[in-house]
């Protein structure tokens, strides 16, 4: 019997490996042939080692280049024609746009996933206007468009980028609450309270506000740490030289990058993400921090913006601060410092309960399986 083929397309193989394995395994168990399409990196071979078919595609994530992007449409078209998937799951901006055009020409149904708006709606620049226009031209080809928060969904609908009937909500990419569970850790035995910022090292994640807040709350019994990768192609990227200055001044401690994020979170007392906006935040450096931290029973401080506020009930499992406001962030960090160790642990416990109730990966996987089955039947 011919197996139905599901292709999953993202702008990095790293993203598929770190965030979509649960979904891929569930699809595999349902009897689908799985094809991963993404730029080749060190994680491509890991996907193949797990038994998933892999195809390389070159995607430049650094903005709009008409010549490169036209070639990308052609590359998607050729690849989709060769693989002949029965349905395509697409994530991130360029697959959502250019992959949808290619799939539309071939009559292949697409499920698009808007996991965060990046800078598309953060400003009114020419590139943002172009991105919105491209979305408007691409999303009509999608059978279903999933969003990670109601605010983003409504923004796309009101901007006439997508018709409401084909949209739906997902709680992020879901969280494997068994993988991200409380571990023995924290700095309670060292008499130092450790804050941890995890994200790509760009200004949009609120890194400058975090550093300024760290200056304001500086004291020997508090440590402000940073885990994340440099992102030199991003216009708001922080440089290694700047990080060295902050470290030399004793403001923060840079931890580099890690494949074992759980052990880093375990050593923190509170996780901080003052992002300007997120989809529904995931950790592992690339997409945020909140769900993994909450699943590991860590209290959280984040901004009162779409995609972040959904994970934190203010005063229950963490605190919300104002966006782009280092003073507001510092005040909430001071509140966390003044809590007893037991009160912080209780906040963490409530956070894990919330994640298990609202964001467990099984909820997300079930919705994908239902949607794919509906499209194919």
PDB file of C-alpha atoms in Angstrom, residues 104-286:
ATOM      1  CA  UNK A 104       0.243  26.137  -5.228  1.00  0.00           C
ATOM      2  CA  UNK A 105       1.572  25.714  -8.775  1.00  0.00           C
ATOM      3  CA  UNK A 106       1.753  21.946  -8.211  1.00  0.00           C
ATOM      4  CA  UNK A 107      -1.617  21.665  -6.475  1.00  0.00           C
ATOM      5  CA  UNK A 108      -0.082  20.300  -3.247  1.00  0.00           C
ATOM      6  CA  UNK A 109      -1.973  21.223  -0.039  1.00  0.00           C
ATOM      7  CA  UNK A 110      -0.012  23.294   2.478  1.00  0.00           C
ATOM      8  CA  UNK A 111      -0.306  23.849   6.229  1.00  0.00           C
ATOM      9  CA  UNK A 112       1.429  27.126   7.140  1.00  0.00           C
ATOM     10  CA  UNK A 113       2.655  27.905  10.635  1.00  0.00           C
ATOM     11  CA  UNK A 114       3.126  31.509  11.779  1.00  0.00           C
ATOM     12  CA  UNK A 115       5.258  30.980  14.877  1.00  0.00           C
ATOM     13  CA  UNK A 116       6.193  34.602  15.516  1.00  0.00           C
ATOM     14  CA  UNK A 117       6.120  37.803  13.529  1.00  0.00           C
ATOM     15  CA  UNK A 118       9.804  38.712  13.847  1.00  0.00           C
ATOM     16  CA  UNK A 119      10.189  42.300  12.668  1.00  0.00           C
ATOM     17  CA  UNK A 120       7.351  42.069  10.090  1.00  0.00           C
ATOM     18  CA  UNK A 121       4.916  43.927  12.349  1.00  0.00           C
ATOM     19  CA  UNK A 122       7.388  45.641  14.667  1.00  0.00           C
ATOM     20  CA  UNK A 123       7.970  48.536  12.279  1.00  0.00           C
ATOM     21  CA  UNK A 124       6.666  50.139   9.094  1.00  0.00           C
ATOM     22  CA  UNK A 125       9.843  49.883   7.026  1.00  0.00           C
ATOM     23  CA  UNK A 126       9.889  49.046   3.321  1.00  0.00           C
ATOM     24  CA  UNK A 127      11.045  45.481   4.015  1.00  0.00           C
ATOM     25  CA  UNK A 128       8.175  45.005   6.486  1.00  0.00           C
ATOM     26  CA  UNK A 129       5.671  46.278   3.917  1.00  0.00           C
ATOM     27  CA  UNK A 130       7.110  43.903   1.314  1.00  0.00           C
ATOM     28  CA  UNK A 131       6.905  40.978   3.759  1.00  0.00           C
ATOM     29  CA  UNK A 132       3.239  41.730   4.471  1.00  0.00           C
ATOM     30  CA  UNK A 133       2.504  41.923   0.731  1.00  0.00           C
ATOM     31  CA  UNK A 134       4.241  38.591   0.144  1.00  0.00           C
ATOM     32  CA  UNK A 135       2.226  36.963   2.931  1.00  0.00           C
ATOM     33  CA  UNK A 136      -0.962  38.328   1.344  1.00  0.00           C
ATOM     34  CA  UNK A 137      -0.009  36.696  -1.967  1.00  0.00           C
ATOM     35  CA  UNK A 138       1.119  33.389  -0.422  1.00  0.00           C
ATOM     36  CA  UNK A 139      -1.386  32.448   2.271  1.00  0.00           C
ATOM     37  CA  UNK A 140      -4.329  31.923  -0.139  1.00  0.00           C
ATOM     38  CA  UNK A 141      -2.486  28.734  -1.198  1.00  0.00           C
ATOM     39  CA  UNK A 142      -2.580  27.322   2.354  1.00  0.00           C
ATOM     40  CA  UNK A 143      -5.351  24.936   3.404  1.00  0.00           C
ATOM     41  CA  UNK A 144      -4.750  25.817   7.064  1.00  0.00           C
ATOM     42  CA  UNK A 145      -2.753  28.552   8.805  1.00  0.00           C
ATOM     43  CA  UNK A 146      -1.790  27.931  12.428  1.00  0.00           C
ATOM     44  CA  UNK A 147      -0.892  30.808  14.770  1.00  0.00           C
ATOM     45  CA  UNK A 148       0.687  30.618  18.216  1.00  0.00           C
ATOM     46  CA  UNK A 149      -1.304  33.405  19.826  1.00  0.00           C
ATOM     47  CA  UNK A 150      -4.643  35.118  19.292  1.00  0.00           C
ATOM     48  CA  UNK A 151      -3.071  38.570  18.841  1.00  0.00           C
ATOM     49  CA  UNK A 152      -1.009  37.522  15.810  1.00  0.00           C
ATOM     50  CA  UNK A 153      -3.967  35.661  14.333  1.00  0.00           C
ATOM     51  CA  UNK A 154      -6.204  38.725  14.608  1.00  0.00           C
ATOM     52  CA  UNK A 155      -3.462  40.956  13.178  1.00  0.00           C
ATOM     53  CA  UNK A 156      -3.225  38.812  10.035  1.00  0.00           C
ATOM     54  CA  UNK A 157      -7.012  38.668   9.663  1.00  0.00           C
ATOM     55  CA  UNK A 158      -7.556  42.420  10.176  1.00  0.00           C
ATOM     56  CA  UNK A 159      -4.674  43.190   7.783  1.00  0.00           C
ATOM     57  CA  UNK A 160      -6.417  40.964   5.200  1.00  0.00           C
ATOM     58  CA  UNK A 161      -3.403  38.675   4.904  1.00  0.00           C
ATOM     59  CA  UNK A 162      -5.518  35.558   5.483  1.00  0.00           C
ATOM     60  CA  UNK A 163      -9.218  34.658   5.711  1.00  0.00           C
ATOM     61  CA  UNK A 164     -10.361  33.760   9.210  1.00  0.00           C
ATOM     62  CA  UNK A 165     -12.010  30.470   8.200  1.00  0.00           C
ATOM     63  CA  UNK A 166      -8.692  28.776   7.437  1.00  0.00           C
ATOM     64  CA  UNK A 167      -6.909  29.924  10.632  1.00  0.00           C
ATOM     65  CA  UNK A 168      -6.524  28.152  13.954  1.00  0.00           C
ATOM     66  CA  UNK A 169      -4.510  28.432  17.158  1.00  0.00           C
ATOM     67  CA  UNK A 170      -1.801  26.128  18.495  1.00  0.00           C
ATOM     68  CA  UNK A 171      -0.037  26.460  21.872  1.00  0.00           C
ATOM     69  CA  UNK A 172       3.377  26.960  20.295  1.00  0.00           C
ATOM     70  CA  UNK A 173       5.142  23.841  19.085  1.00  0.00           C
ATOM     71  CA  UNK A 174       4.166  22.201  22.338  1.00  0.00           C
ATOM     72  CA  UNK A 175       6.513  21.082  25.063  1.00  0.00           C
ATOM     73  CA  UNK A 176       7.733  17.618  25.977  1.00  0.00           C
ATOM     74  CA  UNK A 177       7.029  17.870  29.702  1.00  0.00           C
ATOM     75  CA  UNK A 178       8.850  14.592  30.371  1.00  0.00           C
ATOM     76  CA  UNK A 179      12.034  15.820  28.709  1.00  0.00           C
ATOM     77  CA  UNK A 180      11.790  19.247  30.346  1.00  0.00           C
ATOM     78  CA  UNK A 181      11.007  18.315  33.921  1.00  0.00           C
ATOM     79  CA  UNK A 182      12.298  19.697  37.223  1.00  0.00           C
ATOM     80  CA  UNK A 183      15.905  18.731  37.944  1.00  0.00           C
ATOM     81  CA  UNK A 184      17.875  19.239  41.126  1.00  0.00           C
ATOM     82  CA  UNK A 185      19.633  22.559  40.717  1.00  0.00           C
ATOM     83  CA  UNK A 186      19.347  26.252  41.328  1.00  0.00           C
ATOM     84  CA  UNK A 187      21.924  28.150  43.310  1.00  0.00           C
ATOM     85  CA  UNK A 188      20.287  27.784  46.717  1.00  0.00           C
ATOM     86  CA  UNK A 189      23.395  26.148  48.166  1.00  0.00           C
ATOM     87  CA  UNK A 190      25.729  28.954  47.107  1.00  0.00           C
ATOM     88  CA  UNK A 191      23.851  31.919  48.631  1.00  0.00           C
ATOM     89  CA  UNK A 192      23.758  33.476  45.147  1.00  0.00           C
ATOM     90  CA  UNK A 193      20.511  34.037  43.262  1.00  0.00           C
ATOM     91  CA  UNK A 194      21.069  33.315  39.574  1.00  0.00           C
ATOM     92  CA  UNK A 195      19.035  34.965  36.799  1.00  0.00           C
ATOM     93  CA  UNK A 196      19.292  33.373  33.339  1.00  0.00           C
ATOM     94  CA  UNK A 197      18.589  35.028  29.969  1.00  0.00           C
ATOM     95  CA  UNK A 198      18.279  32.537  27.077  1.00  0.00           C
ATOM     96  CA  UNK A 199      17.827  33.737  23.494  1.00  0.00           C
ATOM     97  CA  UNK A 200      19.651  34.704  20.342  1.00  0.00           C
ATOM     98  CA  UNK A 201      21.883  37.670  21.126  1.00  0.00           C
ATOM     99  CA  UNK A 202      19.829  40.371  19.423  1.00  0.00           C
ATOM    100  CA  UNK A 203      18.226  43.535  20.751  1.00  0.00           C
ATOM    101  CA  UNK A 204      14.695  42.362  19.877  1.00  0.00           C
ATOM    102  CA  UNK A 205      14.988  39.737  22.630  1.00  0.00           C
ATOM    103  CA  UNK A 206      15.382  42.522  25.204  1.00  0.00           C
ATOM    104  CA  UNK A 207      19.068  41.872  25.840  1.00  0.00           C
ATOM    105  CA  UNK A 208      19.966  45.553  26.342  1.00  0.00           C
ATOM    106  CA  UNK A 209      17.150  45.949  28.867  1.00  0.00           C
ATOM    107  CA  UNK A 210      18.379  42.841  30.690  1.00  0.00           C
ATOM    108  CA  UNK A 211      21.927  44.220  30.904  1.00  0.00           C
ATOM    109  CA  UNK A 212      20.717  47.647  32.091  1.00  0.00           C
ATOM    110  CA  UNK A 213      18.474  45.991  34.689  1.00  0.00           C
ATOM    111  CA  UNK A 214      21.417  43.843  35.819  1.00  0.00           C
ATOM    112  CA  UNK A 215      23.374  47.056  36.488  1.00  0.00           C
ATOM    113  CA  UNK A 216      20.518  48.434  38.595  1.00  0.00           C
ATOM    114  CA  UNK A 217      20.169  45.352  40.798  1.00  0.00           C
ATOM    115  CA  UNK A 218      23.898  44.561  41.053  1.00  0.00           C
ATOM    116  CA  UNK A 219      24.901  43.027  44.403  1.00  0.00           C
ATOM    117  CA  UNK A 220      27.291  40.231  45.444  1.00  0.00           C
ATOM    118  CA  UNK A 221      24.445  37.789  46.114  1.00  0.00           C
ATOM    119  CA  UNK A 222      22.951  38.112  42.599  1.00  0.00           C
ATOM    120  CA  UNK A 223      24.348  36.735  39.335  1.00  0.00           C
ATOM    121  CA  UNK A 224      22.963  37.614  35.888  1.00  0.00           C
ATOM    122  CA  UNK A 225      23.884  35.044  33.244  1.00  0.00           C
ATOM    123  CA  UNK A 226      23.333  34.863  29.469  1.00  0.00           C
ATOM    124  CA  UNK A 227      23.066  31.776  27.261  1.00  0.00           C
ATOM    125  CA  UNK A 228      22.696  32.187  23.521  1.00  0.00           C
ATOM    126  CA  UNK A 229      24.248  32.300  20.087  1.00  0.00           C
ATOM    127  CA  UNK A 230      25.535  35.371  18.287  1.00  0.00           C
ATOM    128  CA  UNK A 231      23.480  36.257  15.207  1.00  0.00           C
ATOM    129  CA  UNK A 232      25.754  38.420  13.024  1.00  0.00           C
ATOM    130  CA  UNK A 233      23.326  38.595  10.087  1.00  0.00           C
ATOM    131  CA  UNK A 234      20.655  40.313  12.163  1.00  0.00           C
ATOM    132  CA  UNK A 235      20.531  44.145  12.067  1.00  0.00           C
ATOM    133  CA  UNK A 236      19.996  44.261  15.854  1.00  0.00           C
ATOM    134  CA  UNK A 237      22.736  41.734  16.697  1.00  0.00           C
ATOM    135  CA  UNK A 238      24.968  42.145  19.749  1.00  0.00           C
ATOM    136  CA  UNK A 239      28.697  41.723  19.027  1.00  0.00           C
ATOM    137  CA  UNK A 240      31.189  39.576  20.879  1.00  0.00           C
ATOM    138  CA  UNK A 241      33.176  42.718  21.662  1.00  0.00           C
ATOM    139  CA  UNK A 242      30.178  44.267  23.422  1.00  0.00           C
ATOM    140  CA  UNK A 243      29.617  41.097  25.439  1.00  0.00           C
ATOM    141  CA  UNK A 244      33.269  41.130  26.533  1.00  0.00           C
ATOM    142  CA  UNK A 245      32.875  44.729  27.767  1.00  0.00           C
ATOM    143  CA  UNK A 246      29.828  43.777  29.847  1.00  0.00           C
ATOM    144  CA  UNK A 247      31.674  40.800  31.312  1.00  0.00           C
ATOM    145  CA  UNK A 248      34.769  42.862  32.135  1.00  0.00           C
ATOM    146  CA  UNK A 249      32.537  45.371  33.924  1.00  0.00           C
ATOM    147  CA  UNK A 250      31.133  42.504  35.989  1.00  0.00           C
ATOM    148  CA  UNK A 251      27.542  43.139  34.869  1.00  0.00           C
ATOM    149  CA  UNK A 252      26.785  39.733  33.352  1.00  0.00           C
ATOM    150  CA  UNK A 253      28.349  36.315  32.855  1.00  0.00           C
ATOM    151  CA  UNK A 254      28.192  34.874  29.314  1.00  0.00           C
ATOM    152  CA  UNK A 255      27.723  31.084  29.242  1.00  0.00           C
ATOM    153  CA  UNK A 256      28.130  30.596  25.485  1.00  0.00           C
ATOM    154  CA  UNK A 257      25.853  28.089  23.744  1.00  0.00           C
ATOM    155  CA  UNK A 258      24.815  24.598  24.794  1.00  0.00           C
ATOM    156  CA  UNK A 259      23.076  21.502  23.430  1.00  0.00           C
ATOM    157  CA  UNK A 260      22.142  20.627  27.009  1.00  0.00           C
ATOM    158  CA  UNK A 261      19.868  23.529  27.861  1.00  0.00           C
ATOM    159  CA  UNK A 262      18.068  21.573  30.583  1.00  0.00           C
ATOM    160  CA  UNK A 263      21.175  21.434  32.768  1.00  0.00           C
ATOM    161  CA  UNK A 264      21.733  25.192  32.337  1.00  0.00           C
ATOM    162  CA  UNK A 265      18.118  25.990  33.266  1.00  0.00           C
ATOM    163  CA  UNK A 266      18.422  23.640  36.253  1.00  0.00           C
ATOM    164  CA  UNK A 267      21.213  25.807  37.686  1.00  0.00           C
ATOM    165  CA  UNK A 268      19.118  28.996  37.454  1.00  0.00           C
ATOM    166  CA  UNK A 269      16.717  30.379  40.053  1.00  0.00           C
ATOM    167  CA  UNK A 270      14.718  32.532  37.627  1.00  0.00           C
ATOM    168  CA  UNK A 271      14.581  32.723  33.826  1.00  0.00           C
ATOM    169  CA  UNK A 272      14.259  36.149  32.183  1.00  0.00           C
ATOM    170  CA  UNK A 273      13.085  36.981  28.645  1.00  0.00           C
ATOM    171  CA  UNK A 274      12.214  40.681  28.126  1.00  0.00           C
ATOM    172  CA  UNK A 275      11.457  40.056  24.437  1.00  0.00           C
ATOM    173  CA  UNK A 276       9.764  42.689  22.286  1.00  0.00           C
ATOM    174  CA  UNK A 277       7.489  39.921  21.037  1.00  0.00           C
ATOM    175  CA  UNK A 278       7.523  36.145  20.497  1.00  0.00           C
ATOM    176  CA  UNK A 279       5.372  33.482  18.877  1.00  0.00           C
ATOM    177  CA  UNK A 280       4.856  31.251  21.876  1.00  0.00           C
ATOM    178  CA  UNK A 281       8.322  31.059  23.266  1.00  0.00           C
ATOM    179  CA  UNK A 282      10.485  27.943  23.076  1.00  0.00           C
ATOM    180  CA  UNK A 283      14.048  27.708  24.307  1.00  0.00           C
ATOM    181  CA  UNK A 284      17.171  26.143  22.777  1.00  0.00           C
ATOM    182  CA  UNK A 285      18.620  29.500  21.832  1.00  0.00           C
ATOM    183  CA  UNK A 286      16.659  30.086  18.662  1.00  0.00           C
TER     184      UNK A 286
END
